[in-house]
XYZ file of C-alpha atoms in Angstrom:
563
model
C 89.415 96.292 134.359
C 89.206 97.140 130.637
C 92.440 97.164 128.663
C 92.172 100.311 127.032
C 94.922 99.351 124.620
C 91.818 97.699 122.710
C 89.763 100.376 122.740
C 90.795 101.866 119.304
C 89.262 99.061 117.679
C 85.706 100.016 119.044
C 83.560 101.894 116.433
C 86.350 101.599 113.824
C 84.174 99.116 112.114
C 86.040 95.785 112.731
C 84.052 93.498 114.793
C 86.184 91.554 117.747
C 86.706 88.039 117.284
C 83.708 86.897 119.082
C 81.624 89.035 116.190
C 83.564 87.715 113.565
C 83.156 84.139 114.425
C 80.488 82.212 112.576
C 79.255 78.545 112.955
C 82.014 76.400 111.293
C 84.669 78.893 111.917
C 87.326 78.847 114.554
C 89.243 82.084 115.525
C 93.088 82.420 116.050
C 94.587 84.408 118.757
C 94.899 87.930 118.477
C 98.052 89.587 117.697
C 99.256 92.788 119.496
C 95.663 93.409 120.495
C 94.560 93.444 116.833
C 91.838 90.922 116.056
C 92.329 88.207 113.366
C 89.758 87.101 111.075
C 88.493 83.489 111.455
C 90.210 80.540 110.088
C 87.790 78.478 107.921
C 87.342 74.968 108.842
C 87.074 73.292 105.275
C 84.913 70.370 106.627
C 82.373 72.726 107.962
C 82.031 74.979 105.151
C 78.687 73.182 103.998
C 77.293 74.390 107.224
C 76.993 78.048 105.996
C 73.674 79.135 105.110
C 74.451 79.611 101.670
C 76.816 76.436 100.954
C 74.552 74.169 102.829
C 71.963 74.572 100.412
C 74.629 74.046 97.480
C 76.140 71.253 98.999
C 72.851 69.292 99.495
C 71.210 69.896 96.066
C 71.801 67.873 93.041
C 73.432 70.246 90.538
C 73.002 69.808 86.767
C 73.443 71.899 83.695
C 70.210 73.353 82.802
C 70.816 76.342 80.321
C 72.902 77.209 77.785
C 73.393 80.875 76.204
C 75.229 82.190 73.333
C 77.395 85.222 74.076
C 79.756 87.395 71.917
C 82.471 85.255 73.690
C 81.276 81.906 73.744
C 78.846 79.532 75.245
C 77.698 80.144 78.617
C 76.674 77.153 80.626
C 74.404 77.431 83.737
C 72.742 75.119 86.279
C 69.759 75.116 88.273
C 70.148 74.543 91.787
C 66.907 72.716 92.152
C 65.263 74.846 94.464
C 62.381 75.874 92.554
C 63.430 79.396 92.730
C 63.198 80.307 88.891
C 66.600 81.305 88.313
C 69.669 79.877 86.803
C 73.052 80.359 88.026
C 76.035 81.067 85.872
C 79.416 81.278 87.376
C 82.127 82.971 85.114
C 85.729 84.694 85.240
C 85.158 88.315 84.092
C 88.772 89.319 83.904
C 92.394 88.038 84.403
C 95.236 89.851 86.121
C 98.839 89.409 86.521
C 100.326 89.654 90.330
C 100.141 93.770 90.874
C 99.125 94.476 87.346
C 96.049 96.062 86.026
C 93.249 93.566 85.208
C 91.706 92.858 81.564
C 88.447 91.771 80.596
C 88.295 88.094 79.595
C 87.864 87.824 75.789
C 86.017 84.161 76.041
C 83.623 82.640 78.553
C 85.213 80.398 81.086
C 84.258 78.791 84.241
C 86.100 80.114 87.293
C 89.362 78.879 88.609
C 89.733 76.428 85.546
C 86.669 74.474 86.449
C 85.265 72.183 83.802
C 81.661 72.061 85.348
C 79.023 74.412 85.165
C 78.237 74.046 88.976
C 81.603 75.004 90.269
C 81.597 78.122 92.439
C 84.445 80.782 92.450
C 87.143 80.219 94.819
C 87.617 83.528 97.046
C 90.526 86.076 96.508
C 93.176 85.595 98.890
C 92.437 86.648 102.264
C 93.513 86.544 105.759
C 92.264 83.622 108.288
C 91.094 81.346 105.341
C 92.370 78.238 104.479
C 94.578 78.830 101.161
C 92.823 75.806 99.558
C 89.416 78.272 99.628
C 91.279 81.142 97.681
C 93.463 81.983 94.612
C 94.912 84.996 93.053
C 92.938 84.019 89.856
C 89.918 84.986 91.435
C 88.219 87.928 89.189
C 84.950 85.940 88.835
C 81.331 86.809 89.383
C 77.957 84.667 89.694
C 74.955 85.624 87.479
C 71.599 84.747 88.341
C 69.228 84.890 85.482
C 65.337 84.552 85.932
C 64.527 81.213 83.709
C 61.540 83.261 81.953
C 64.092 85.608 80.565
C 65.088 85.471 76.474
C 67.787 87.463 74.764
C 64.692 89.842 73.465
C 63.912 90.545 77.178
C 65.138 94.085 78.319
C 65.812 93.640 82.132
C 67.709 95.417 84.397
C 70.773 94.075 86.293
C 71.779 94.477 89.883
C 75.664 94.272 90.440
C 76.346 92.978 94.106
C 79.667 94.066 95.417
C 80.372 92.214 98.809
C 81.972 93.876 102.087
C 84.656 92.727 104.246
C 86.708 95.796 105.110
C 88.573 95.586 101.721
C 90.323 92.621 103.030
C 87.617 89.733 103.119
C 85.032 88.489 101.499
C 83.633 86.662 98.281
C 80.897 86.205 95.767
C 80.071 83.249 97.914
C 79.512 84.815 101.368
C 76.318 83.491 103.418
C 73.389 84.933 101.962
C 74.454 86.091 98.638
C 72.711 83.539 96.534
C 70.986 86.026 94.174
C 68.217 83.718 92.966
C 65.158 84.836 95.021
C 66.584 88.443 94.466
C 66.559 88.089 90.896
C 62.956 86.820 90.497
C 61.576 89.025 92.917
C 62.958 92.229 91.140
C 62.601 90.523 87.567
C 66.284 91.518 87.175
C 69.697 89.602 86.563
C 71.640 89.663 89.672
C 75.442 89.468 89.469
C 77.527 88.716 92.513
C 81.098 89.652 91.841
C 84.636 89.720 93.757
C 87.978 91.524 93.155
C 91.228 91.705 94.286
C 91.375 92.335 98.208
C 94.130 93.916 100.583
C 97.608 94.457 99.278
C 96.921 92.606 95.992
C 94.280 95.100 95.254
C 95.639 98.054 96.624
C 99.098 98.018 97.415
C 101.122 97.258 94.013
C 104.850 97.989 94.946
C 105.271 100.026 91.794
C 102.882 102.481 93.237
C 100.098 101.932 91.267
C 96.779 102.879 92.656
C 93.315 101.526 93.032
C 93.714 97.985 90.956
C 90.720 96.730 92.844
C 88.761 99.666 91.621
C 89.715 98.956 88.461
C 88.691 95.180 88.620
C 85.211 96.456 89.651
C 85.202 98.760 86.275
C 86.130 95.475 84.205
C 83.371 93.704 85.989
C 81.220 96.347 84.343
C 82.753 96.162 81.027
C 82.293 92.442 80.996
C 78.648 92.620 81.910
C 78.055 95.651 79.183
C 79.226 92.873 76.737
C 77.392 89.958 77.744
C 74.216 91.102 79.553
C 72.134 91.405 76.167
C 72.489 87.608 75.480
C 70.933 87.010 78.957
C 68.280 89.501 78.251
C 69.717 92.182 80.181
C 70.140 95.748 78.979
C 73.771 97.047 79.292
C 72.261 100.676 79.971
C 70.346 99.548 82.722
C 72.933 98.310 85.550
C 72.401 99.154 89.094
C 75.397 99.067 91.453
C 74.658 97.647 94.884
C 76.859 96.562 98.044
C 77.121 96.596 101.682
C 79.608 98.011 104.262
C 82.965 98.128 102.301
C 81.074 97.343 99.159
C 79.183 100.391 99.336
C 82.557 102.191 99.998
C 83.611 100.682 96.581
C 80.478 102.204 95.065
C 81.044 105.528 96.373
C 84.733 105.454 94.884
C 82.977 104.601 91.398
C 80.710 107.571 91.880
C 83.832 109.776 92.264
C 85.475 108.249 89.084
C 84.369 109.883 86.029
C 85.293 107.366 83.505
C 83.152 104.869 85.103
C 80.032 106.887 85.041
C 78.733 105.707 81.661
C 78.997 102.182 82.902
C 76.029 102.058 85.353
C 72.815 103.960 85.809
C 72.005 104.076 89.706
C 73.624 103.027 92.899
C 72.394 101.322 96.428
C 74.700 101.600 99.277
C 73.888 99.717 102.585
C 76.124 100.451 105.508
C 79.038 102.599 104.190
C 81.429 103.404 106.833
C 81.460 106.854 104.944
C 83.424 108.493 108.164
C 86.752 107.077 106.688
C 86.538 109.089 103.203
C 89.290 108.110 100.724
C 92.846 107.836 101.496
C 94.940 110.721 99.918
C 98.064 110.329 98.001
C 100.574 111.017 100.493
C 98.856 108.550 102.889
C 98.813 106.073 100.253
C 102.662 106.653 99.265
C 103.676 106.322 103.058
C 101.694 103.097 103.325
C 103.130 101.631 100.184
C 106.655 102.419 101.142
C 106.298 100.403 104.554
C 104.460 97.616 102.613
C 107.518 97.210 100.316
C 109.766 97.320 103.505
C 107.732 94.892 105.157
C 108.045 92.602 102.026
C 111.530 93.158 101.414
C 110.996 93.868 97.751
C 112.035 97.302 96.003
C 109.599 98.765 94.043
C 111.287 97.954 90.830
C 112.172 94.366 91.938
C 109.601 92.594 89.931
C 111.345 89.158 90.477
C 111.216 89.635 94.137
C 107.780 90.454 93.822
C 106.731 87.559 91.615
C 108.604 84.985 93.989
C 106.757 86.314 97.051
C 104.318 83.364 98.556
C 100.877 84.424 99.177
C 101.371 83.839 102.731
C 104.124 86.151 102.605
C 101.930 88.929 101.251
C 99.247 88.398 103.583
C 101.554 88.414 106.625
C 103.189 91.748 105.372
C 99.635 93.020 104.609
C 98.604 92.266 108.308
C 101.717 93.917 109.343
C 100.611 96.920 107.381
C 97.126 96.965 108.825
C 98.364 96.833 112.359
C 100.735 99.389 111.765
C 98.862 102.000 109.488
C 97.538 104.287 112.355
C 101.130 104.841 113.667
C 102.274 105.610 109.763
C 99.152 108.099 109.303
C 96.241 108.259 111.838
C 94.018 109.289 108.703
C 93.898 105.253 107.811
C 91.857 104.618 110.806
C 91.628 100.798 112.138
C 89.114 99.156 110.258
C 89.832 100.116 106.433
C 93.290 101.369 106.496
C 93.642 99.601 102.867
C 91.182 101.056 100.705
C 90.427 103.315 97.439
C 92.844 106.333 97.293
C 91.579 109.629 95.649
C 94.643 109.564 93.231
C 93.436 112.671 90.850
C 93.512 110.388 87.749
C 90.967 107.684 88.519
C 89.235 108.998 91.529
C 89.002 112.566 91.455
C 86.811 114.192 94.006
C 86.264 113.046 97.809
C 82.713 113.429 97.479
C 82.438 115.015 100.785
C 82.230 117.961 102.873
C 85.935 119.093 102.462
C 85.779 119.935 98.903
C 83.616 121.296 96.065
C 81.164 118.640 95.364
C 80.210 117.753 91.725
C 77.111 117.954 89.848
C 75.376 114.550 90.866
C 72.919 113.013 88.193
C 72.606 109.223 89.098
C 69.632 108.383 91.568
C 70.888 106.522 94.666
C 69.654 104.951 97.680
C 71.056 104.902 100.731
C 70.598 102.738 103.845
C 71.775 101.860 107.576
C 70.907 99.554 109.858
C 69.867 100.739 113.228
C 72.605 99.411 115.579
C 75.446 99.302 113.190
C 77.921 99.597 115.989
C 76.393 96.961 118.021
C 78.806 93.959 117.027
C 81.821 96.165 117.922
C 80.519 97.649 121.334
C 78.563 94.725 122.586
C 81.532 92.370 121.259
C 84.320 94.147 122.763
C 82.074 94.746 126.168
C 80.143 91.402 126.669
C 79.192 92.498 130.065
C 77.728 95.694 131.322
C 80.138 98.769 131.927
C 79.400 101.699 134.087
C 78.974 105.603 132.791
C 82.646 106.291 133.738
C 83.795 104.367 130.752
C 82.081 106.672 128.260
C 84.668 109.585 128.440
C 87.986 107.251 127.989
C 86.315 105.016 125.391
C 85.309 108.184 123.565
C 88.661 109.776 123.898
C 90.535 107.000 122.423
C 88.381 107.127 119.363
C 87.569 110.832 118.783
C 90.312 112.263 120.930
C 89.746 115.023 123.463
C 88.483 117.998 121.636
C 85.601 116.275 119.774
C 84.649 113.892 122.894
C 84.137 117.266 124.851
C 81.556 118.516 122.259
C 79.813 114.835 122.301
C 79.771 114.468 126.426
C 78.119 117.910 126.695
C 75.453 117.451 124.054
C 72.062 116.158 124.683
C 72.407 113.228 122.127
C 74.592 110.823 124.050
C 73.187 111.378 127.823
C 74.776 109.701 130.770
C 72.191 110.861 133.645
C 70.666 107.919 135.059
C 72.764 105.362 132.639
C 73.846 102.000 134.276
C 75.298 100.569 131.230
C 77.640 102.688 128.881
C 77.216 100.344 126.018
C 73.877 101.725 125.076
C 75.249 105.602 124.389
C 78.492 104.286 122.992
C 76.625 101.966 120.501
C 74.262 105.026 119.501
C 77.566 107.355 119.192
C 79.393 104.607 117.271
C 76.721 104.038 114.849
C 76.188 108.008 114.126
C 80.080 108.790 114.086
C 81.255 105.809 111.617
C 77.647 105.166 109.489
C 74.530 107.034 109.804
C 75.483 110.831 110.005
C 78.256 110.977 107.488
C 75.868 108.786 105.321
C 73.381 111.636 106.007
C 75.455 114.495 105.061
C 76.595 112.635 101.978
C 72.790 112.541 101.069
C 72.433 116.161 101.609
C 75.298 116.956 99.491
C 73.867 114.557 96.759
C 70.433 116.228 96.697
C 72.193 119.722 96.632
C 74.042 119.091 93.766
C 71.185 117.714 91.272
C 70.810 113.940 92.155
C 67.796 112.058 93.547
C 68.527 110.492 96.767
C 66.488 108.334 99.238
C 67.630 107.449 102.769
C 66.443 104.527 105.155
C 67.186 102.827 108.145
C 66.570 99.251 108.880
C 64.521 98.847 112.194
C 64.144 95.136 111.726
C 66.844 92.547 110.342
C 68.182 88.932 110.340
C 71.286 88.103 112.301
C 73.972 87.325 109.986
C 76.322 84.567 110.659
C 79.129 86.811 111.984
C 76.677 88.254 114.805
C 75.654 84.772 115.952
C 75.943 84.431 119.397
C 76.165 88.374 120.473
C 73.195 88.640 122.933
C 72.726 91.995 121.746
C 72.263 91.188 117.834
C 70.301 88.035 118.753
C 68.162 90.088 121.370
C 66.534 92.745 119.137
C 69.615 94.828 117.806
C 69.570 95.379 114.062
C 73.314 94.917 113.638
C 75.875 95.660 110.977
C 75.362 92.995 108.114
C 71.632 92.071 109.427
C 70.418 93.649 106.262
C 72.013 91.122 103.877
C 69.569 88.168 104.178
C 66.695 90.596 104.171
C 67.643 92.253 100.855
C 68.736 88.644 99.174
C 65.662 86.761 100.634
C 67.872 84.193 102.141
C 66.964 84.384 105.901
C 66.794 80.793 107.362
C 63.430 80.299 108.526
C 62.210 83.832 108.526
C 59.597 85.415 110.942
C 56.618 86.902 109.311
C 58.094 90.319 110.015
C 61.258 89.134 108.235
C 59.668 87.797 105.406
C 57.194 91.023 105.178
C 60.365 93.382 105.142
C 61.879 91.144 102.488
C 59.009 91.301 100.373
C 58.937 95.178 100.804
C 62.450 95.801 100.194
C 62.584 93.653 97.060
C 59.540 95.469 95.784
C 61.420 98.775 96.458
C 64.517 97.647 94.786
C 62.468 96.441 91.844
C 61.019 99.824 91.606
C 64.334 101.496 92.138
C 66.014 99.253 89.149
C 63.259 100.529 87.013
C 62.505 104.030 87.746
C 65.483 105.209 90.026
C 62.892 105.611 92.958
C 61.697 103.042 95.600
C 58.054 104.015 95.540
C 55.495 101.912 93.927
C 52.108 100.667 93.792
C 51.329 99.448 97.401
C 54.232 100.817 99.043
C 54.118 103.466 101.474
C 55.398 106.564 100.360
C 59.336 107.414 100.693
C 60.276 110.836 100.285
C 63.245 112.193 98.458
C 65.973 113.626 100.574
C 66.678 117.539 100.398
C 69.611 119.543 100.944
C 68.303 120.018 104.503
C 66.188 117.245 105.378
C 67.115 113.580 104.410
C 63.415 112.213 105.205
C 65.091 108.933 106.097
C 62.349 106.306 105.733
C 62.092 103.545 108.444
C 62.235 100.136 107.293
C 60.183 97.426 109.175
C 60.087 97.373 113.168
C 57.293 99.448 114.885
C 56.760 102.442 112.403
C 56.985 106.041 113.813
C 53.904 108.348 113.345
C 55.625 109.880 110.428
C 57.212 106.744 109.084
C 60.531 108.698 109.226
C 63.388 108.312 111.578
C 64.358 111.416 113.736
C 67.760 113.092 112.789
C 69.095 113.404 116.580
C 72.563 114.075 116.253
C 72.669 113.746 112.399
C 71.560 117.251 112.232
C 73.705 119.110 109.722
C 74.806 121.688 112.757
C 76.311 119.081 114.845
C 78.107 115.799 113.069
C 80.093 117.510 110.416
C 79.990 120.782 112.118
C 80.523 121.023 115.719
C 81.806 117.652 115.704
C 83.930 116.829 112.758
C 84.205 113.387 110.726
C 87.478 111.636 110.316
C 87.938 112.860 106.941
C 87.751 116.407 107.853
C 89.956 115.882 111.022
C 92.766 114.529 109.134
C 92.331 116.643 105.765
C 91.866 113.761 103.467
């Protein structure tokens, strides 16, 4: 019998232990039914796809670039990729204070060697030797052909991880191949995570969002020295990284800092937190730490372990504090009215949209959560109780009565549950967002990956290994870092990188030799199929993501909870 106390994790965007675990990782036990992120075994880090390459190649200084804030020293990884790598500290910040852009070029973490990579920001389940509070760093990947007179575009990548995990050195995020293929500078950044980025005891909000803005400010200052134009920055990110970009699109003061955006697998269903929820979470967090909002001495004396433990307690308690938090991202950007000024959703007047954006999902976003939670087949009798635990009785009644998630003849409820989860959390709210963007003047293209490359977090999940295109399985494809790619994967990487090159230059993913990709309209998203056996039209059927169903008959969480 399934313990339904675990069911609320399903569809919430948090993969269970088996899905989080990757080669070289061990998992801790679950606490009160909530999965804990993996603990990294330091000795096995070099077995990760990205770090394996870094650990086995001889790194040597190979480039020096004079910038307004000092000489940048870069390295070539010896792979013949045609790009140099520059690791740099872009901002500094005292604990729970707003960050400030650096005034001199420095290697991350006080390193003295140009080959040093940034340590991650503090996060649960990671050996403390692998992270530091001084973590506001990025890595620039610059084609060797560039000179200061080049006029290149820049793609700034923001990693995923539910706003509590991830780094610029996550598997597959080596930007060398992507930089060369798109003839652009690729920057991969990291920002303060979890409570350190979103739960300042004083009540200051969105510190992590401000970190990202300062990454853009830093790039605006140094890009011309590398051959990049400061006015040609495109934001790109996956999962919560895409959610961070959505926050920046809702931040008028950041608008001038980038020209376009690429958002992959944004869990748009959640929306931003509102201030009343943020205040309740903040009060609880302060209680968990034992430090009053005004007691800076107490806050400064807290160990990182104590902060992360309090963060974990807050995350597990958040749904009971306010159900609008959800499970997967209870700590996330907040619409505070000063920085983030609009929800960018169906609940409020939508602002004028001027930037071109590209939105994508993978075919089986919910695959890791459903098949990780239920490793074996489950009967149709499970569909209703699982749906009710996530959607509540009213929404479940509409869903189960529709033709979109049929149970007749179904022998394994994981199939309709996976489709439901993908629609509810990712695909349908993203398509609603696309229609709104198009209706208010913005150009938007929408796509779905029907081909992918299994990401380490999905290794060992039979569904993802056996043909499912799961959450994160687009990352290797985009970066061109798939280990031993199949012909289909290599072809899709070439296509996606060509489309990204076109998008960086023109705001459209169309180009010579590429099949036409129609822009979305206020009524039809024209979702383009990426990889897989193409449909006759080349477009993905709307299905349940029709505006009269999800967002209308069945509301998203941000509508249900009024956030």
